[in-house]
């Protein structure tokens, strides 16, 4: 076995059995395990902290795969990068699915207020696409309409 194969076998052991399924543009809640120290009995104290926001990027592969979540906190944009296969991530909940048209949503950084927290939901995106197609069909001129029959006047 060469060096690359050895590294790959070690990395595959570190992967989560069932990685969370989510896409870019989804609003997610990331549950992270935070170590707070040691109590009187010598046990390490842990708690779960939730970071919710929109997934704006995903990159890497295997063990090196990570994703970036952005949210607005007290008027400031906050981004946090999470390793996908980290043992510190308890779970990732998808609150709302988005339907972006880009692979990376860095344009959300320039938006202010509620615009920055919003990517079109999938069902709305489909509904608006259908609505636009209906509007286009309505705007197209009808093919040569048959001439109205005139009644002969006697």
Short mmCIF file of C-alpha atoms in Angstrom, two decimals:
data_model
loop_
_atom_site.label_atom_id
_atom_site.label_comp_id
_atom_site.label_asym_id
_atom_site.label_seq_id
_atom_site.Cartn_x
_atom_site.Cartn_y
_atom_site.Cartn_z
CA UNK A 1 0.00 0.00 0.00
CA UNK A 2 1.28 3.41 -0.85
CA UNK A 3 1.06 6.45 1.39
CA UNK A 4 -2.15 7.80 -0.18
CA UNK A 5 -4.03 4.55 0.35
CA UNK A 6 -2.93 4.36 3.98
CA UNK A 7 -4.11 7.92 4.62
CA UNK A 8 -7.43 7.22 2.93
CA UNK A 9 -8.09 4.12 5.08
CA UNK A 10 -7.30 6.06 8.26
CA UNK A 11 -9.54 8.94 7.14
CA UNK A 12 -12.48 6.67 6.31
CA UNK A 13 -12.40 5.32 9.87
CA UNK A 14 -12.87 8.89 11.16
CA UNK A 15 -15.95 9.60 9.03
CA UNK A 16 -19.42 9.65 10.57
CA UNK A 17 -21.55 6.64 9.67
CA UNK A 18 -24.50 8.81 8.63
CA UNK A 19 -23.44 12.38 7.88
CA UNK A 20 -26.22 14.99 8.09
CA UNK A 21 -28.05 15.67 4.82
CA UNK A 22 -28.47 19.34 3.96
CA UNK A 23 -27.64 21.65 1.07
CA UNK A 24 -26.49 25.19 0.49
CA UNK A 25 -29.28 27.68 1.11
CA UNK A 26 -30.94 25.60 3.82
CA UNK A 27 -31.69 27.18 7.19
CA UNK A 28 -30.12 24.87 9.75
CA UNK A 29 -29.62 24.50 13.49
CA UNK A 30 -26.19 23.07 14.32
CA UNK A 31 -25.98 21.40 17.74
CA UNK A 32 -22.40 21.61 18.99
CA UNK A 33 -21.00 20.00 22.13
CA UNK A 34 -19.11 22.52 24.25
CA UNK A 35 -16.73 21.45 27.04
CA UNK A 36 -16.97 23.84 29.98
CA UNK A 37 -14.34 22.41 32.29
CA UNK A 38 -14.16 19.92 35.15
CA UNK A 39 -16.54 19.74 38.11
CA UNK A 40 -15.63 18.87 41.72
CA UNK A 41 -15.79 15.13 41.07
CA UNK A 42 -13.34 15.31 38.17
CA UNK A 43 -15.96 14.81 35.45
CA UNK A 44 -15.79 17.06 32.41
CA UNK A 45 -18.87 19.24 32.08
CA UNK A 46 -20.43 19.40 28.62
CA UNK A 47 -23.44 21.18 27.22
CA UNK A 48 -25.02 21.52 23.80
CA UNK A 49 -25.01 24.92 22.14
CA UNK A 50 -27.14 25.64 19.07
CA UNK A 51 -26.01 27.86 16.22
CA UNK A 52 -28.76 28.54 13.69
CA UNK A 53 -28.42 30.23 10.32
CA UNK A 54 -28.17 29.74 6.56
CA UNK A 55 -25.61 27.41 4.99
CA UNK A 56 -23.69 29.66 2.59
CA UNK A 57 -20.87 27.31 1.56
CA UNK A 58 -19.73 23.71 1.59
CA UNK A 59 -16.23 22.60 0.64
CA UNK A 60 -13.72 19.80 1.01
CA UNK A 61 -14.12 16.05 0.93
CA UNK A 62 -13.91 13.12 3.32
CA UNK A 63 -12.55 14.18 6.71
CA UNK A 64 -11.71 17.67 5.46
CA UNK A 65 -15.30 18.49 4.47
CA UNK A 66 -16.71 21.58 6.19
CA UNK A 67 -19.61 23.99 5.85
CA UNK A 68 -20.14 27.65 6.67
CA UNK A 69 -23.26 28.89 8.46
CA UNK A 70 -24.19 32.58 8.55
CA UNK A 71 -26.65 34.39 10.76
CA UNK A 72 -27.43 37.93 11.82
CA UNK A 73 -26.87 38.49 15.54
CA UNK A 74 -27.70 41.92 17.04
CA UNK A 75 -27.38 43.54 13.63
CA UNK A 76 -23.98 42.00 12.85
CA UNK A 77 -23.35 39.15 10.44
CA UNK A 78 -21.73 36.16 12.12
CA UNK A 79 -20.26 33.26 10.16
CA UNK A 80 -19.01 30.03 11.62
CA UNK A 81 -17.24 27.17 9.86
CA UNK A 82 -18.01 23.64 11.09
CA UNK A 83 -16.16 20.44 10.16
CA UNK A 84 -18.84 18.06 8.92
CA UNK A 85 -17.38 14.91 10.50
CA UNK A 86 -16.34 16.47 13.81
CA UNK A 87 -17.27 14.54 16.96
CA UNK A 88 -18.14 17.94 18.50
CA UNK A 89 -21.18 18.26 16.23
CA UNK A 90 -24.08 16.40 17.82
CA UNK A 91 -26.54 16.92 14.96
CA UNK A 92 -27.65 19.28 12.19
CA UNK A 93 -31.38 20.00 11.90
CA UNK A 94 -32.79 21.45 8.68
CA UNK A 95 -35.40 24.09 9.53
CA UNK A 96 -36.23 25.21 6.01
CA UNK A 97 -34.92 24.13 2.63
CA UNK A 98 -33.70 26.78 0.23
CA UNK A 99 -33.46 26.82 -3.54
CA UNK A 100 -30.38 28.89 -4.39
CA UNK A 101 -29.03 29.41 -7.87
CA UNK A 102 -25.40 29.51 -6.78
CA UNK A 103 -22.95 27.05 -5.21
CA UNK A 104 -21.67 29.66 -2.74
CA UNK A 105 -23.99 32.28 -1.25
CA UNK A 106 -21.41 34.93 -0.42
CA UNK A 107 -23.73 37.59 -1.86
CA UNK A 108 -25.75 37.36 1.39
CA UNK A 109 -22.89 39.23 3.09
CA UNK A 110 -23.85 42.42 1.25
CA UNK A 111 -27.51 42.26 2.21
CA UNK A 112 -29.03 44.10 5.17
CA UNK A 113 -31.83 43.15 7.56
CA UNK A 114 -34.26 40.40 6.65
CA UNK A 115 -32.87 40.14 3.11
CA UNK A 116 -29.67 38.67 4.56
CA UNK A 117 -31.53 35.85 6.29
CA UNK A 118 -33.50 34.69 3.29
CA UNK A 119 -33.00 32.32 0.38
CA UNK A 120 -36.12 31.39 -1.58
CA UNK A 121 -37.69 28.25 -0.11
CA UNK A 122 -37.97 25.34 -2.52
CA UNK A 123 -41.76 25.24 -2.70
CA UNK A 124 -41.98 29.02 -3.22
CA UNK A 125 -39.28 28.91 -5.86
CA UNK A 126 -41.19 26.26 -7.77
CA UNK A 127 -44.47 28.16 -7.39
CA UNK A 128 -42.92 31.42 -8.59
CA UNK A 129 -41.34 29.64 -11.57
CA UNK A 130 -44.73 28.22 -12.55
CA UNK A 131 -46.35 31.63 -12.10
CA UNK A 132 -43.72 33.29 -14.34
CA UNK A 133 -44.19 30.66 -17.05
CA UNK A 134 -47.96 31.24 -16.98
CA UNK A 135 -47.40 35.01 -17.26
CA UNK A 136 -45.12 34.51 -20.27
CA UNK A 137 -47.73 32.36 -21.99
CA UNK A 138 -50.41 34.97 -21.33
CA UNK A 139 -48.25 37.78 -22.76
CA UNK A 140 -47.58 35.94 -26.02
CA UNK A 141 -49.92 37.12 -28.78
CA UNK A 142 -52.48 34.56 -29.78
CA UNK A 143 -51.91 32.92 -33.14
CA UNK A 144 -54.00 34.41 -35.91
CA UNK A 145 -57.42 34.40 -34.35
CA UNK A 146 -60.18 33.15 -36.65
CA UNK A 147 -62.15 36.00 -38.17
CA UNK A 148 -65.49 36.52 -36.52
CA UNK A 149 -68.36 35.42 -38.72
CA UNK A 150 -70.53 38.28 -39.72
CA UNK A 151 -74.22 37.79 -40.02
CA UNK A 152 -75.53 38.98 -43.33
CA UNK A 153 -77.91 41.87 -42.98
CA UNK A 154 -80.90 41.65 -45.24
#
